[in-house]
Amino acid sequence: MDILNGKTVIVMGVANKNSIAWGCAQAIMASGGKVVLTYQNDRLRKSLLRFVDPDQPMVQCDVADEGNIDAAFTSIREQYGPVDGLVHAIAYADKESLENDVLQISKAGYNLAQDISAYSFLAVTRSAVRLFPELRSVLTLTYFGSTHVIPNYNIMGVAKAALEANVRYTAKELGPQHVRVNAISAGAIKTLAVTGVKNHGSLLKMSREATVDGESVTQEEIGNTAALLLSDMSSGVTGDIIYVDKGVHLM
């Protein structure tokens, strides 16, 4: 269905073709929407060019620099016009912080994980709302390690908990502007982010075995839900965490 026909969506955080963000981008395009990808640096741009169409709109954006966010979104507005939706699929913790117990994490490691994984959502949403009056839907990605203790997820679970709180508060604040804010809590699939978790093979196995049908959720299934949440068909949904994990969170 062309539920996103005529709409433009910024997708932030595609690292490679296995990224959930790339699944979202593909579903948006399959639903009739136009996608503008952002990338952090030249290294990631080269990675994107290995699998995206050469004509795919792309703009550099480093979310650690708020001035760079404004500059990137201004460039998008000038080059591609109005933007209707935004997908924030960005998270990061350094290797030492991710591997250590939460009590052993340094202040610098804690702040870095929060800055990139949670605060950046506020920064990009604030900039997008200001620069794109047509914006109607903002979406981010989370994981149920935010509310459950998942082996080796550690500081990222803490950061995702903050991210989910950000979703609820910004949904309330942006309601009068008719901007909806939601998060997808995606099941564990083999992405670059998941492979950064210690013993990630065990995590993937545990997640697969906990699904209601014994099969892992797919990149396409997560992307399809993103397309729905970005469309006018979900106009009554805001401030929610939508689980797309084939029932893992029920167990």
Coordinates of C-alpha atoms in Angstrom, one line a residue:
M1 CA 0.0 0.0 0.0
D2 CA 1.2 3.5 -0.7
I3 CA 0.5 4.7 2.8
L4 CA 3.5 7.1 2.6
N5 CA 2.9 8.3 -0.9
G6 CA 4.1 11.9 -1.2
K7 CA 5.9 11.9 2.2
T8 CA 9.6 12.4 2.9
V9 CA 11.2 10.7 5.9
I10 CA 14.7 11.2 7.3
V11 CA 16.2 8.0 8.5
M12 CA 19.2 8.3 10.8
G13 CA 21.5 5.4 11.8
V14 CA 21.8 3.1 8.9
A15 CA 25.2 1.3 9.4
N16 CA 25.0 -1.5 6.9
K17 CA 22.4 -3.5 4.9
N18 CA 21.5 -5.5 8.1
S19 CA 20.6 -2.5 10.1
I20 CA 17.1 -2.2 11.4
A21 CA 17.2 1.4 10.2
W22 CA 17.8 0.1 6.6
G23 CA 14.8 -2.2 7.0
C24 CA 12.8 0.9 8.0
A25 CA 14.1 2.8 5.0
Q26 CA 13.2 0.0 2.6
A27 CA 9.7 -0.3 4.0
I28 CA 9.2 3.5 3.7
M29 CA 10.2 3.4 0.1
A30 CA 8.0 0.4 -0.6
S31 CA 5.1 2.3 0.9
G32 CA 5.6 5.2 -1.5
G33 CA 7.7 7.5 0.6
K34 CA 11.0 9.2 -0.1
V35 CA 13.9 8.6 2.2
V36 CA 16.8 10.9 3.1
L37 CA 19.6 9.0 4.9
T38 CA 22.0 10.7 7.2
Y39 CA 25.5 9.4 8.0
Q40 CA 28.0 10.3 10.6
N41 CA 31.2 10.5 8.6
D42 CA 32.9 9.7 5.3
R43 CA 33.7 6.1 6.4
L44 CA 30.0 5.4 7.0
R45 CA 29.1 7.1 3.7
K46 CA 31.4 4.7 1.8
S47 CA 29.8 1.8 3.6
L48 CA 26.3 3.0 2.6
L49 CA 27.4 3.4 -1.1
R50 CA 28.1 -0.3 -1.2
F51 CA 24.4 -1.2 -1.1
V52 CA 22.2 1.9 -1.6
D53 CA 21.2 3.4 -5.0
P54 CA 23.7 5.9 -6.2
D55 CA 20.9 8.5 -6.5
Q56 CA 19.8 7.9 -2.9
P57 CA 19.6 11.3 -1.0
M58 CA 22.2 11.4 1.8
V59 CA 23.4 14.1 4.1
Q60 CA 26.2 14.1 6.7
C61 CA 25.0 14.5 10.3
D62 CA 27.0 13.9 13.5
V63 CA 24.5 13.9 16.4
A64 CA 27.2 14.6 18.9
D65 CA 27.4 18.1 17.5
E66 CA 24.1 20.0 17.8
G67 CA 25.2 22.7 15.4
N68 CA 25.8 19.9 12.8
I69 CA 22.3 18.6 13.3
D70 CA 20.8 22.1 12.5
A71 CA 23.1 22.4 9.5
A72 CA 22.2 18.9 8.2
F73 CA 18.5 19.5 8.5
T74 CA 18.7 22.9 6.9
S75 CA 20.6 21.3 4.0
I76 CA 17.8 18.6 3.7
R77 CA 15.1 21.3 3.7
E78 CA 16.9 23.2 1.0
Q79 CA 17.7 20.2 -1.2
Y80 CA 14.6 18.0 -0.7
G81 CA 11.9 20.2 0.6
P82 CA 9.4 19.5 3.4
V83 CA 9.9 16.5 5.8
D84 CA 7.0 14.5 7.2
G85 CA 8.7 12.0 9.4
L86 CA 11.9 11.2 11.2
V87 CA 13.5 7.9 12.3
H88 CA 16.1 8.0 15.0
A89 CA 18.0 4.7 15.0
I90 CA 21.2 5.8 16.8
A91 CA 22.8 4.3 19.9
Y92 CA 26.4 3.9 21.2
A93 CA 28.4 2.9 24.2
D94 CA 32.1 2.3 24.2
K95 CA 33.3 -1.3 24.4
E96 CA 34.6 -1.1 27.9
S97 CA 31.3 0.4 29.2
L98 CA 29.2 -2.2 27.4
E99 CA 31.2 -5.1 28.7
N100 CA 31.5 -3.9 32.3
D101 CA 28.8 -4.3 35.0
V102 CA 26.8 -1.1 35.5
L103 CA 28.4 -0.4 38.9
Q104 CA 31.8 -0.4 37.2
I105 CA 31.1 2.1 34.5
S106 CA 33.0 5.4 34.5
K107 CA 31.2 8.7 34.5
A108 CA 32.6 9.4 31.1
G109 CA 31.4 6.1 29.7
Y110 CA 28.0 6.6 31.3
N111 CA 27.6 10.1 29.9
L112 CA 28.7 9.0 26.4
A113 CA 26.1 6.3 26.2
Q114 CA 23.4 8.7 27.4
D115 CA 24.5 11.5 25.1
I116 CA 24.5 9.4 21.9
S117 CA 21.7 7.0 22.7
A118 CA 19.2 9.2 24.5
Y119 CA 20.0 12.9 24.4
S120 CA 20.6 12.8 20.7
F121 CA 16.9 11.9 20.3
L122 CA 15.9 15.1 22.0
A123 CA 18.4 17.1 19.9
V124 CA 17.3 15.8 16.5
T125 CA 13.6 16.0 17.4
R126 CA 14.0 19.6 18.6
S127 CA 15.8 20.6 15.4
A128 CA 13.4 18.8 13.2
V129 CA 10.3 20.3 14.8
R130 CA 11.7 23.8 14.3
L131 CA 12.9 23.3 10.8
F132 CA 10.1 21.2 9.4
P133 CA 6.7 22.5 10.2
E134 CA 5.1 19.7 8.2
L135 CA 6.6 17.1 10.5
R136 CA 4.0 14.7 11.9
S137 CA 5.7 11.6 13.1
V138 CA 9.0 10.9 15.0
L139 CA 10.1 7.4 15.7
T140 CA 13.0 5.8 17.6
L141 CA 14.2 2.3 18.2
T142 CA 14.6 0.7 21.6
Y143 CA 14.9 -2.8 23.2
F144 CA 13.2 -4.4 26.2
G145 CA 16.5 -4.4 28.0
S146 CA 15.2 -1.0 29.1
T147 CA 12.8 -2.7 31.6
H148 CA 14.3 -6.2 32.0
V149 CA 17.8 -7.2 33.0
I150 CA 19.3 -8.7 29.9
P151 CA 22.7 -10.5 30.3
N152 CA 25.5 -8.2 29.1
Y153 CA 23.2 -5.4 27.9
N154 CA 24.3 -3.4 30.9
I155 CA 24.7 0.4 30.3
M156 CA 22.7 0.2 27.0
G157 CA 19.6 -0.9 29.0
V158 CA 20.0 2.2 31.2
A159 CA 20.3 4.4 28.1
K160 CA 17.3 2.8 26.4
A161 CA 15.2 3.4 29.6
A162 CA 16.1 7.1 29.3
L163 CA 15.2 7.1 25.6
E164 CA 11.8 5.6 26.3
A165 CA 11.1 8.3 29.0
N166 CA 12.1 10.9 26.4
V167 CA 9.5 9.5 24.0
R168 CA 6.7 9.8 26.6
Y169 CA 7.6 13.4 27.6
T170 CA 8.2 14.7 24.0
A171 CA 4.9 13.0 22.9
K172 CA 3.0 15.1 25.5
E173 CA 4.9 18.3 24.7
L174 CA 4.5 18.0 20.9
G175 CA 0.9 16.9 20.9
P176 CA -0.4 20.5 20.4
Q177 CA 1.7 20.7 17.3
H178 CA 0.2 17.5 16.0
V179 CA 3.5 15.7 16.1
R180 CA 3.4 12.1 17.2
V181 CA 6.3 10.4 19.0
N182 CA 6.7 6.7 19.4
A183 CA 9.3 4.0 19.7
I184 CA 9.6 0.5 18.3
S185 CA 11.0 -2.1 20.8
A186 CA 12.5 -4.5 18.3
G187 CA 13.3 -8.1 18.9
A188 CA 17.0 -9.1 18.8
I189 CA 18.2 -9.7 15.3
K190 CA 21.8 -9.9 14.1
T191 CA 22.8 -6.3 13.5
L192 CA 26.1 -4.4 14.0
A193 CA 24.7 -3.1 17.3
V194 CA 23.8 -6.6 18.6
T195 CA 27.2 -8.0 17.7
G196 CA 28.7 -5.4 20.0
V197 CA 27.0 -7.1 23.0
K198 CA 29.2 -9.7 24.8
N199 CA 28.1 -13.3 24.0
H200 CA 25.5 -11.9 21.5
G201 CA 25.0 -15.4 20.1
S202 CA 23.4 -16.5 23.3
L203 CA 21.2 -13.4 23.3
L204 CA 20.0 -14.1 19.8
K205 CA 19.3 -17.7 20.7
M206 CA 17.4 -16.7 23.8
S207 CA 15.3 -14.2 21.9
R208 CA 14.5 -16.7 19.1
E209 CA 13.4 -19.4 21.6
A210 CA 11.2 -16.9 23.5
T211 CA 9.1 -15.9 20.4
V212 CA 5.7 -17.4 20.1
D213 CA 6.4 -19.2 16.9
G214 CA 10.1 -20.1 17.5
E215 CA 11.2 -17.8 14.7
S216 CA 13.1 -14.5 15.0
V217 CA 11.4 -11.3 14.0
T218 CA 12.8 -10.0 10.7
Q219 CA 14.2 -6.7 9.5
E220 CA 11.3 -6.4 7.1
E221 CA 8.7 -6.9 9.8
I222 CA 10.2 -4.2 11.9
G223 CA 10.4 -1.9 8.9
N224 CA 6.8 -2.5 8.0
T225 CA 5.7 -1.4 11.5
A226 CA 7.9 1.7 11.2
A227 CA 6.1 2.6 7.9
L228 CA 2.7 2.2 9.6
L229 CA 3.8 4.5 12.5
L230 CA 5.1 7.1 10.1
S231 CA 1.8 7.1 8.2
D232 CA -1.5 8.9 8.8
M233 CA -3.0 5.4 9.5
S234 CA -1.5 5.7 13.0
S235 CA -2.7 9.2 13.7
G236 CA -4.1 8.1 17.1
V237 CA -0.9 6.5 18.3
T238 CA 1.6 8.6 20.3
G239 CA 3.8 8.2 23.3
D240 CA 3.8 4.4 22.9
I241 CA 6.5 1.7 22.9
I242 CA 5.3 -0.7 20.2
Y243 CA 6.8 -4.2 20.6
V244 CA 7.8 -5.9 17.3
D245 CA 9.5 -9.0 18.8
K246 CA 7.1 -11.8 18.1
G247 CA 6.0 -11.9 21.7
V248 CA 9.4 -12.1 23.4
H249 CA 8.4 -9.4 25.9
L250 CA 5.5 -11.6 27.0
M251 CA 7.7 -14.3 28.4

